[in-house]
Short mmCIF file of C-alpha atoms in Angstrom, two decimals:
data_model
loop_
_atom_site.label_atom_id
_atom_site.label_comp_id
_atom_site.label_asym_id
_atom_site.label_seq_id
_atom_site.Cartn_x
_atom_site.Cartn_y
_atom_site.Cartn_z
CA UNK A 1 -79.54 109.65 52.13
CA UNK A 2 -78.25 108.72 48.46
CA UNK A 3 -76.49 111.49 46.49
CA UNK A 4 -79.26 112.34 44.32
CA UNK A 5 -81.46 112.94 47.16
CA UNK A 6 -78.99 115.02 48.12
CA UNK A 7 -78.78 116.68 45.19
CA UNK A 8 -82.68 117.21 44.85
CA UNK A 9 -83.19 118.74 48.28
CA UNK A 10 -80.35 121.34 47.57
CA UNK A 11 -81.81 122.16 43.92
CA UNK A 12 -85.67 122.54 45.55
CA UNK A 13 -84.05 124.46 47.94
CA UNK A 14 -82.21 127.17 45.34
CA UNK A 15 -85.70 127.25 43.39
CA UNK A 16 -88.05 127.57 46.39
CA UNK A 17 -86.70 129.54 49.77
CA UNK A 18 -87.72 128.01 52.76
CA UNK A 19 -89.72 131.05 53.38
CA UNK A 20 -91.58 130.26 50.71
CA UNK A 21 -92.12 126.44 51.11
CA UNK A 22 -92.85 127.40 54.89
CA UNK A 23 -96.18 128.14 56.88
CA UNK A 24 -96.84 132.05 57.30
CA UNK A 25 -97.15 134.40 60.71
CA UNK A 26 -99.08 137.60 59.58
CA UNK A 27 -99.07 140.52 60.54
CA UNK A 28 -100.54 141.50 64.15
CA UNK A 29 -99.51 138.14 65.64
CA UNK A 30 -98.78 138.17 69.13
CA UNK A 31 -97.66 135.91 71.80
CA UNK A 32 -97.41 136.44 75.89
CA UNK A 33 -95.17 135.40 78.31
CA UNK A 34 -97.17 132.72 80.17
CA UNK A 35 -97.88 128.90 80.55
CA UNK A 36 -101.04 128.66 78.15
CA UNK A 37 -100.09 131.00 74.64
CA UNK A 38 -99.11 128.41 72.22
CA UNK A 39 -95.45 129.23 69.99
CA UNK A 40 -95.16 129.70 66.59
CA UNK A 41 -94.38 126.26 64.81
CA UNK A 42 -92.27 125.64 62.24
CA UNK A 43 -94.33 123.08 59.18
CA UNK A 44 -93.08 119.85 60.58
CA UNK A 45 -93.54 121.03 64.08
CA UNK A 46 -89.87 120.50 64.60
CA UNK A 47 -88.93 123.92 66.21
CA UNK A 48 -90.96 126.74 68.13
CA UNK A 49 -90.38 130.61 68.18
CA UNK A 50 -92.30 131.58 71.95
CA UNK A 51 -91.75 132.33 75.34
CA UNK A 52 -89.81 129.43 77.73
CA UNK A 53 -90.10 129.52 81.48
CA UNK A 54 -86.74 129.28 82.89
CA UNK A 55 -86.05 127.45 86.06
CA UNK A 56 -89.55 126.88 87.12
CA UNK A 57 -89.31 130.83 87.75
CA UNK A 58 -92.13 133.56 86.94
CA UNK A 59 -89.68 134.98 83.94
CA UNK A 60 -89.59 134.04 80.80
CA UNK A 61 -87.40 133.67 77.92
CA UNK A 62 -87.93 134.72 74.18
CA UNK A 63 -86.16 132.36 72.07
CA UNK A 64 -86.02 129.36 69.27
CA UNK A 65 -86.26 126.14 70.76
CA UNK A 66 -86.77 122.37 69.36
CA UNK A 67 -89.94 121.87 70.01
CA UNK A 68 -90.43 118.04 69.57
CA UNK A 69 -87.49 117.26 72.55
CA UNK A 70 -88.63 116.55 75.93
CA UNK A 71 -86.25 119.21 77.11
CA UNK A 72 -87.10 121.82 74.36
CA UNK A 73 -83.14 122.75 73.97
CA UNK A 74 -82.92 126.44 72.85
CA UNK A 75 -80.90 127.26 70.05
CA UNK A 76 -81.65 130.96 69.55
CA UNK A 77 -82.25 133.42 72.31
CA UNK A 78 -83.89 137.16 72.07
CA UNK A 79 -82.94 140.26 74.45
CA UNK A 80 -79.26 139.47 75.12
CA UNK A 81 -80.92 135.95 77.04
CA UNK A 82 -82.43 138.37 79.88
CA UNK A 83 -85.74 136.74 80.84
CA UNK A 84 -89.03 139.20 81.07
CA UNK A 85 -91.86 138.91 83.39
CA UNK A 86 -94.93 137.06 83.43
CA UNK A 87 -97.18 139.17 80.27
CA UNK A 88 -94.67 140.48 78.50
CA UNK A 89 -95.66 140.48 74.41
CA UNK A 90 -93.75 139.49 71.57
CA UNK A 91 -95.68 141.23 68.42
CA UNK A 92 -95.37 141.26 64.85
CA UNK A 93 -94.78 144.58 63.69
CA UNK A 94 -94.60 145.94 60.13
CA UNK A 95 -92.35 148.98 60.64
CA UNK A 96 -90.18 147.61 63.36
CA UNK A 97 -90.69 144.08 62.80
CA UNK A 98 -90.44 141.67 66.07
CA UNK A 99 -90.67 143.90 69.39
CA UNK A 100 -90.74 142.48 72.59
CA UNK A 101 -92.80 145.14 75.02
CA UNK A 102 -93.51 145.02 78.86
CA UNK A 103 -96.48 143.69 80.69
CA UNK A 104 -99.22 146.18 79.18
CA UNK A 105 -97.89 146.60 75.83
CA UNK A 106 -96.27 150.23 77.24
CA UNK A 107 -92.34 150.31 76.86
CA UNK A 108 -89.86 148.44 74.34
CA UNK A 109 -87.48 145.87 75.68
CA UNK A 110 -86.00 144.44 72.72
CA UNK A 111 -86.97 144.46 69.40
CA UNK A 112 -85.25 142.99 65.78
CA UNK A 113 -84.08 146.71 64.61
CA UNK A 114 -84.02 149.27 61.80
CA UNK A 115 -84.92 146.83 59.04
CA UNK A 116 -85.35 148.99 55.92
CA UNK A 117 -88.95 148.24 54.32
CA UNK A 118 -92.09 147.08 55.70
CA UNK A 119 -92.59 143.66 57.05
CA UNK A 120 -95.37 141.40 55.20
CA UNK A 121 -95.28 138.22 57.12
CA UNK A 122 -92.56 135.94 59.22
CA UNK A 123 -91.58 132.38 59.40
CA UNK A 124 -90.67 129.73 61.63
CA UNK A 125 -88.41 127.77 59.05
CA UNK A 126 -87.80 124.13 60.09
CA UNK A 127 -83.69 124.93 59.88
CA UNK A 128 -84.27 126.82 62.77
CA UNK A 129 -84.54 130.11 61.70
CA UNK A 130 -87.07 132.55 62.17
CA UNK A 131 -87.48 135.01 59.26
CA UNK A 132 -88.82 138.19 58.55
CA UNK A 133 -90.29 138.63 54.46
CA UNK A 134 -91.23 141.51 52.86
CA UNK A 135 -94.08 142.29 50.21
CA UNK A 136 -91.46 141.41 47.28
CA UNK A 137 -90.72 138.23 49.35
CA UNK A 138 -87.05 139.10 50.21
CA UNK A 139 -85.81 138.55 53.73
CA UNK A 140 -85.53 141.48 55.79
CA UNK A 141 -84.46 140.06 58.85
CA UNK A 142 -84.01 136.34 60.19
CA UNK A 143 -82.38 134.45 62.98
CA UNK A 144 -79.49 133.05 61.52
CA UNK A 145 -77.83 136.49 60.94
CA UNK A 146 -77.40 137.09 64.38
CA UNK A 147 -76.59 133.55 66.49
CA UNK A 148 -76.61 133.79 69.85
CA UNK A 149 -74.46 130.38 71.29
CA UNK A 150 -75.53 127.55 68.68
CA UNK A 151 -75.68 127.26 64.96
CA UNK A 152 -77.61 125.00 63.19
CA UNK A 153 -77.76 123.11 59.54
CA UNK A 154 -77.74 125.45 56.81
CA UNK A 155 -76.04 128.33 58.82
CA UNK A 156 -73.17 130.25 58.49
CA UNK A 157 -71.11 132.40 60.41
CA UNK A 158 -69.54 135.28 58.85
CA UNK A 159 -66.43 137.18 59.24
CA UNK A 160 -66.77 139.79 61.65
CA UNK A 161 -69.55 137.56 63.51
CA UNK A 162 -69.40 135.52 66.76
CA UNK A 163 -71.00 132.64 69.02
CA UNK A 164 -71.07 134.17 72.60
CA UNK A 165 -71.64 131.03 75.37
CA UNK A 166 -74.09 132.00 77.64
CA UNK A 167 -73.58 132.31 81.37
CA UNK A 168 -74.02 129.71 82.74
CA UNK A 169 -76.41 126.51 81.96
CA UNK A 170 -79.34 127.98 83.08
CA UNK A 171 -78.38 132.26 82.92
CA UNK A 172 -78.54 132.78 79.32
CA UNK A 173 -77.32 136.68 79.51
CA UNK A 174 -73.48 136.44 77.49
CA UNK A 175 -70.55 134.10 79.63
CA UNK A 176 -67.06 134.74 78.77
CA UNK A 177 -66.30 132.42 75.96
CA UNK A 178 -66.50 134.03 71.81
CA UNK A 179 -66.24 131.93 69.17
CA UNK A 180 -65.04 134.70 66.87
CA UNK A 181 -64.55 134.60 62.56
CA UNK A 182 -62.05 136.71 62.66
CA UNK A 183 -61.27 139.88 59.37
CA UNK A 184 -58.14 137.78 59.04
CA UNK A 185 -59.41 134.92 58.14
CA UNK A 186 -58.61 132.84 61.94
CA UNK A 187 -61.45 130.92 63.79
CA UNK A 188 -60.51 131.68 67.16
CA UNK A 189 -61.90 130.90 70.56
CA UNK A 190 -61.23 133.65 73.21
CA UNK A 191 -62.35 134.81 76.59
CA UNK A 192 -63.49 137.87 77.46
CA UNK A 193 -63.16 140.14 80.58
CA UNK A 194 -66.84 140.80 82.14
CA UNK A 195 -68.31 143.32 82.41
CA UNK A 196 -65.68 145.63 81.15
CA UNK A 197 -65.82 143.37 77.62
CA UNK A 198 -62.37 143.82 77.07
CA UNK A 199 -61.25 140.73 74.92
CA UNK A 200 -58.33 138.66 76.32
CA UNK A 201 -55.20 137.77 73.90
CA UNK A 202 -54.76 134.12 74.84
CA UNK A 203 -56.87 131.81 72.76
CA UNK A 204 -58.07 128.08 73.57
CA UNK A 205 -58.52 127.24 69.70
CA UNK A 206 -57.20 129.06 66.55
CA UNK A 207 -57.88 127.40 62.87
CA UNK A 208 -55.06 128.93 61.32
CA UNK A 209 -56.33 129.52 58.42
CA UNK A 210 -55.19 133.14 57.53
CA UNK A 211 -52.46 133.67 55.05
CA UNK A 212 -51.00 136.98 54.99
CA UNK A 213 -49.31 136.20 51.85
CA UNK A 214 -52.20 135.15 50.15
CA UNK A 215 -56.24 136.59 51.04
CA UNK A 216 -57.36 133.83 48.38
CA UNK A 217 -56.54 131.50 50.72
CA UNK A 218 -57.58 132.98 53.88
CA UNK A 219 -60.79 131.47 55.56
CA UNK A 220 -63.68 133.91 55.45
CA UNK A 221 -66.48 131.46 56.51
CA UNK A 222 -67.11 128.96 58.99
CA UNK A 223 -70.42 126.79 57.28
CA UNK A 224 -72.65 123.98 58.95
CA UNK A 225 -74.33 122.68 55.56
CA UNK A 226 -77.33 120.61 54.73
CA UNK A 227 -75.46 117.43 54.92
CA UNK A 228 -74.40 118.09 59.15
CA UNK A 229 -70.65 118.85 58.05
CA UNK A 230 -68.60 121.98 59.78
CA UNK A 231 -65.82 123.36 57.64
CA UNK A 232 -64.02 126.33 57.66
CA UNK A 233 -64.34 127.95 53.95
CA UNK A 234 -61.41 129.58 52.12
CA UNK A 235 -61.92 132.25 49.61
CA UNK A 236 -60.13 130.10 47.29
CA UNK A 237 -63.06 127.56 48.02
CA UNK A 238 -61.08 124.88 49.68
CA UNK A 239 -62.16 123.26 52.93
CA UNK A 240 -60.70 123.08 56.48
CA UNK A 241 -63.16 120.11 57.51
CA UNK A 242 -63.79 120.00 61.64
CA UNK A 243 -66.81 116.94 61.57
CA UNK A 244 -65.77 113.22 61.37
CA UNK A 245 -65.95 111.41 58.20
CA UNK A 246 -69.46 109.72 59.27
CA UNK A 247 -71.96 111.96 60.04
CA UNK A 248 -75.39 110.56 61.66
CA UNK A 249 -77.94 111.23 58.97
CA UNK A 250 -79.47 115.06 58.96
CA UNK A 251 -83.12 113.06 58.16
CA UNK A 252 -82.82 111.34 60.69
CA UNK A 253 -81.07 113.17 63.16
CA UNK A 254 -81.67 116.45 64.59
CA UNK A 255 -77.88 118.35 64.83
CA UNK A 256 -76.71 121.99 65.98
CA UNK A 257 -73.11 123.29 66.91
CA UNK A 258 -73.38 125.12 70.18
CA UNK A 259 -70.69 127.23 72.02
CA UNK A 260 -71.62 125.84 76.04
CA UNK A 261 -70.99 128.11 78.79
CA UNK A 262 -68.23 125.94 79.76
CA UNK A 263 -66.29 127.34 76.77
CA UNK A 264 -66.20 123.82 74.67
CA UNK A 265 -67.57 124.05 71.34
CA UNK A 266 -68.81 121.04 70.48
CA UNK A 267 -71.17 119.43 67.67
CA UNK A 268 -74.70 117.30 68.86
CA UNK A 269 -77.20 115.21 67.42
CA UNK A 270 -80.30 113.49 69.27
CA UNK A 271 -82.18 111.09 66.98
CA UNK A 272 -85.54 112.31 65.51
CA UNK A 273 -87.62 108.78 66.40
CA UNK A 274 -86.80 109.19 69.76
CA UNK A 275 -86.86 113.05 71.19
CA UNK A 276 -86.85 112.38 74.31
CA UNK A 277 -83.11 111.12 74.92
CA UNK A 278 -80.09 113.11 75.86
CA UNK A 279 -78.05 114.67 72.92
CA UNK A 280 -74.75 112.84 71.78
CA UNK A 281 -71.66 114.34 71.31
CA UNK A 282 -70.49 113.75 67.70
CA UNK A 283 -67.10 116.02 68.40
CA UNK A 284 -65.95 119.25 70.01
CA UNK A 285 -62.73 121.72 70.79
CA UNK A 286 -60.50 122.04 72.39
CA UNK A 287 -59.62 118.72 73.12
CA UNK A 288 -59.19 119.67 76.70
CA UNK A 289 -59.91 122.95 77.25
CA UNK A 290 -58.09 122.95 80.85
CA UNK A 291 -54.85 122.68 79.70
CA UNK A 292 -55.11 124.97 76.03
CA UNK A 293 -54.07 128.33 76.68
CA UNK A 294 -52.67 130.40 79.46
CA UNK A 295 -54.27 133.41 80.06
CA UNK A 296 -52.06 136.35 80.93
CA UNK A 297 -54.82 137.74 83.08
CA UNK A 298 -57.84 136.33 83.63
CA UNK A 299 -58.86 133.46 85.83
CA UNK A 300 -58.66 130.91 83.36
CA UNK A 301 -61.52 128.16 82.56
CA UNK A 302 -62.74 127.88 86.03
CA UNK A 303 -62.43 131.12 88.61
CA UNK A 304 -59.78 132.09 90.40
CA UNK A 305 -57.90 129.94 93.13
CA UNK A 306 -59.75 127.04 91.15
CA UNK A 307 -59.21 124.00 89.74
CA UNK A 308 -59.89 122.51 86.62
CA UNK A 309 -60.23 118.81 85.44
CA UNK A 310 -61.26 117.23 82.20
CA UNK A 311 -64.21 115.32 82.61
CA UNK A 312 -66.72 113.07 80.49
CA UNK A 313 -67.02 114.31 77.08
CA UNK A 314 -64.08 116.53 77.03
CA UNK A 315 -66.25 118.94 79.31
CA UNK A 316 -64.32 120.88 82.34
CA UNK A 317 -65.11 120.33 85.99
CA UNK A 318 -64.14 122.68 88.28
CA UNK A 319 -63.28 122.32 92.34
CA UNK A 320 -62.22 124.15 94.73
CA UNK A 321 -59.32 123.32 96.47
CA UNK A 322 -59.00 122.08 100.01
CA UNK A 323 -59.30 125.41 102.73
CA UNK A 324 -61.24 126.91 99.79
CA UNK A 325 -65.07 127.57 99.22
CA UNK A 326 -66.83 128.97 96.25
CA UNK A 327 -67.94 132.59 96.35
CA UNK A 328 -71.32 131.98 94.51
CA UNK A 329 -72.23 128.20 95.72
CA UNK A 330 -74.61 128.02 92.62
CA UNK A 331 -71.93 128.58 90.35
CA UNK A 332 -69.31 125.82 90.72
CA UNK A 333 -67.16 127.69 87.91
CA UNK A 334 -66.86 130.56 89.68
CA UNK A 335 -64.07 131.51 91.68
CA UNK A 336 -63.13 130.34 95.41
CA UNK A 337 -62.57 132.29 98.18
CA UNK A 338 -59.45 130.83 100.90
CA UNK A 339 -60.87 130.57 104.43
CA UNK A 340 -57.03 131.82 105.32
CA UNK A 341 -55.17 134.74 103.80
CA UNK A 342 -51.49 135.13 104.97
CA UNK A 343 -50.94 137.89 106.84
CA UNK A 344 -47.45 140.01 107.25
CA UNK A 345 -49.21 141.20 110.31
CA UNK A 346 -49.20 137.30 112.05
CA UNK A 347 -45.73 136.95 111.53
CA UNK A 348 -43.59 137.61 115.00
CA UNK A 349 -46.73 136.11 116.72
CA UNK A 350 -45.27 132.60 116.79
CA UNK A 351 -43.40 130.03 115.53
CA UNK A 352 -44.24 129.67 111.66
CA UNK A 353 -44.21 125.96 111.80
CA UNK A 354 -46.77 125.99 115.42
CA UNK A 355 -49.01 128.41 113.45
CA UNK A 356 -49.60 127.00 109.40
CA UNK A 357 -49.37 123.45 107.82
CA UNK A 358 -49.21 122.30 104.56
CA UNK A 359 -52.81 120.55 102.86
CA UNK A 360 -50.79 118.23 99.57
CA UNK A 361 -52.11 117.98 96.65
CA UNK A 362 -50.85 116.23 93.40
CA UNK A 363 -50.37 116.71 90.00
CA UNK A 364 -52.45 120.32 90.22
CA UNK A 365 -50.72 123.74 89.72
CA UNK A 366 -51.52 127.62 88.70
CA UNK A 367 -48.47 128.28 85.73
CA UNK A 368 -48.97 131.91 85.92
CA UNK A 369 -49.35 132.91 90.27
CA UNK A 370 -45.76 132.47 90.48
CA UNK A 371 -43.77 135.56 92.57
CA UNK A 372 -40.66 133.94 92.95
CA UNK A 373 -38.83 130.42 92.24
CA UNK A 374 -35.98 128.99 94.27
CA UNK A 375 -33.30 126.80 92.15
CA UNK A 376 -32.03 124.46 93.30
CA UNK A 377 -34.37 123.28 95.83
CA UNK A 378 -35.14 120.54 97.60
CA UNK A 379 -38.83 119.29 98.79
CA UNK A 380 -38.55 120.01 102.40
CA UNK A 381 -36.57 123.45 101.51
CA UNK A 382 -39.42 124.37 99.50
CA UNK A 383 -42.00 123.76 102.18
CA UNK A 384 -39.92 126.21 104.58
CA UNK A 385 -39.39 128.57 102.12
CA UNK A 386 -43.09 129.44 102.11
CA UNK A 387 -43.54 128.87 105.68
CA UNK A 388 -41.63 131.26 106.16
CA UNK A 389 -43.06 133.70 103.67
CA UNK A 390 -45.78 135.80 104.75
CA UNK A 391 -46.54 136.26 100.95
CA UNK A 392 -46.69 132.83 100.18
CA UNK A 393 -50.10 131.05 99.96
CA UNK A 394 -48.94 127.74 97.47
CA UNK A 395 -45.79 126.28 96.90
CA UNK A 396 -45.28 124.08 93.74
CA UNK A 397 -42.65 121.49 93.79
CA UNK A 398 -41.04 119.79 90.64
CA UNK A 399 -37.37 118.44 89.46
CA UNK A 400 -35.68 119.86 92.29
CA UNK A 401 -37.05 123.70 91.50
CA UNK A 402 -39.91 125.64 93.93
CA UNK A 403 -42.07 128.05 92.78
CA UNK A 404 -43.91 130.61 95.29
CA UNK A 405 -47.50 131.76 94.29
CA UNK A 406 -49.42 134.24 96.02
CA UNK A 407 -53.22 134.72 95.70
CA UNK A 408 -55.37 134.86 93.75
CA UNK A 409 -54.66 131.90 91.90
CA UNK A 410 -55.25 131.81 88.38
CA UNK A 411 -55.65 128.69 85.47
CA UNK A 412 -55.74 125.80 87.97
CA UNK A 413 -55.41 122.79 86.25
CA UNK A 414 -54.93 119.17 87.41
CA UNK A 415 -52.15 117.87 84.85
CA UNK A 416 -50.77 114.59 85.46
CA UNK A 417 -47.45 115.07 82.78
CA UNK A 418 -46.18 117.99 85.34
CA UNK A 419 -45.55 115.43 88.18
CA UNK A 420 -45.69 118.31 90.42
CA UNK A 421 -47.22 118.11 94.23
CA UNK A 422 -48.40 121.24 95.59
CA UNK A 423 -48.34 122.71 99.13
CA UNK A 424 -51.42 124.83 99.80
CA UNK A 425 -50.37 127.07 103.08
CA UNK A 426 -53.41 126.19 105.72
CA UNK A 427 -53.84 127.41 109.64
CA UNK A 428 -53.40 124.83 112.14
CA UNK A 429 -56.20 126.72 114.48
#
């Protein structure tokens, strides 16, 4: 795309709102959770606003979804991403504007809100958003205001505003990752505690870019424009640029910045001649999100007594440790549960060395499960130091010092700079 292209699509675009330019939805429009009620299109056909089955499952989804990739990716999700049954409508309103109602049309499940003046028509924009107009042909209400885990060209995210990853890659209801714009001017990537919602301190990613000296150059913005950059705006309108220098072309490419449920922000494209391929990954952050941040409390990236390891694509893994089994097998996040708890109460029964051994494991650890470090130490000392600790359920070994840890165990992380080995405490019977 030469600059005066460029420059022509943004000046169209400041005469004539893509509200305007777009197809209309009037008034009465309706559209029913099942497998035969066609979506609203956007004019190229590039996105759909309709109801997605999830998971081969009789429940559906209400959301925005690219309608022209074989797996129809969703970039915008309705009702906190809690799927509704089979008949559930999705109606254009003109005093409430979009309502979602039960089977029967009888109770409200979700609906867009209190939105100040009657609706005339909506749109399916082909940015992605889906917009409520009124009769003077202002917007009352659109998409883009309130992301759910992805923006898209053209967006912005406000201060006081937030991503929230969903649950997991299929359970769209909110995970614990917030990518927050924060009243100080920060771009900060936190956890949060579920379902009590209370927001942990520790963050995986922080842009820095408050100065308490100085609002005017504070960030206040983080903006995806029409060109496929990401930069963090200052009041003072410079630029804290997080894309590459070469961007694949936004005519050619189809792009959106989504928060995954893995807690790894990171920036995709998937090439519009094609549609059918999976999406590339033109950056992301953290760099590797396993080793970013301690969390105080909390579990860390993957559950508790878990392990994380960077994978493909700076994306987590998580596994459980030997003697350990996930809670929830479908959720391979999640935490792990030890088939053996020391006891106090086994002690006095035996010989400690006849009842436990010791499963090894390398370059892993849990920073923050410590109870108690021994200084200095040697390797074999630190073995029978938690042998003989009824407490004790991993030892960590490193540069002649020990550390105890007692469950659960919290931000696992293989790290191969620690050259540590760990001793997980196992039954022999």
């Amino acid at each position: 795309m030469t600059y005066f292209t460029k420059y022509l699509l943004v000046l169209v675009l400041l005469i004539f709102p893509l509200h305007i330019l777009a197809q209309t939805i009037p008034l009465g429009s309706s559209l029913i959770a099942n497998d035969e009620t066609t979506p609203w299109l956007s004019q190229s056909g590039d996105f759909a606003f309709g109801f997605k089955k999830i998971q081969s499952q009789n429940q559906f989804l209400l959301c925005i979804y690219y309608a022209k990739i074989k797996d129809a990716t969703i970039v915008w999700h309705a009702n906190d991403g809690n799927l509704v049954p089979r008949g559930s409508i999705a109606e254009l309103n003109p005093q409430k504007g979009l309502i979602l109602r039960a089977p029967k049309g009888k109770m409200i499940i979700w609906s867009t809100g209190r939105i100040g003046s009657n609706v005339a028509y909506a749109v399916m924009n082909d940015t992605g958003n889906f917009v409520l107009v009124g009769f003077d042909s202002s917007v009352l209400w659109e998409s883009f205001r309130y992301p759910t885990d992805t923006l898209m060209p053209t967006q912005i995210l406000e201060i006081n505003n937030k991503l929230v990853a969903r649950k997991s890659e299929s359970f769209f209801v909110p995970g614990r990752f917030y990518l927050r714009m924060l009243s100080d001017g920060n771009l900060v990537l936190v956890t949060q505690s579920k379902p009590t919602n209370f927001d942990y301190d520790a963050e995986y990613y922080n842009s820095h870019t408050s100065d308490s000296g100085d609002e005017a150059n504070s960030g206040y913005r983080l903006v995806f424009d029409e060109f496929g950059s990401v930069y963090i705006l200052k009041r003072n309108n410079q630029r804290l640029v997080l894309t590459p220098p070469n961007v694949p072309s936004i005519s050619e490419n189809y792009h959106r910045l989504s928060l995954d449920f893995d807690g790894v922000l990171t920036h995709y494209y998937n090439p519009k001649s094609t549609g059918d391929q999976k999406w590339s990954t033109l950056w992301s952050l953290p760099d590797n999100i396993c080793l970013a941040i301690l969390e105080d409390v909390g579990s860390g990236v993957c559950g508790f007594n878990n392990v994380c390891n960077l994978g493909e694509n700076q994306r987590p893994y998580c596994e459980c440790p030997k003697g350990y089994s996930l809670i929830d097998p479908n959720n391979k996040y999640g935490s792990c549960k030890p088939k053996f708890v020391p006891s106090c109460d086994e002690f006095g029964q035996g010989n400690p060395e006849e009842l436990y051994d010791f499963d090894v494991v390398t370059d892993v650890d849990w920073p923050l499960s410590d109870f108690e470090r021994i200084y200095p130490s040697a390797e074999e000392e630190c073995k029978k130091a938690c042998l003989e600790d009824c407490f004790c359920a991993v030892t960590i070994y490193r540069s002649n010092s020990c550390w105890k840890k007692k469950l659960p165990l919290s931000n696992g992380r293989v790290d191969t700079s620690l050259n540590v080995k760990a001793f997980l405490k196992i039954r022999k019977v």
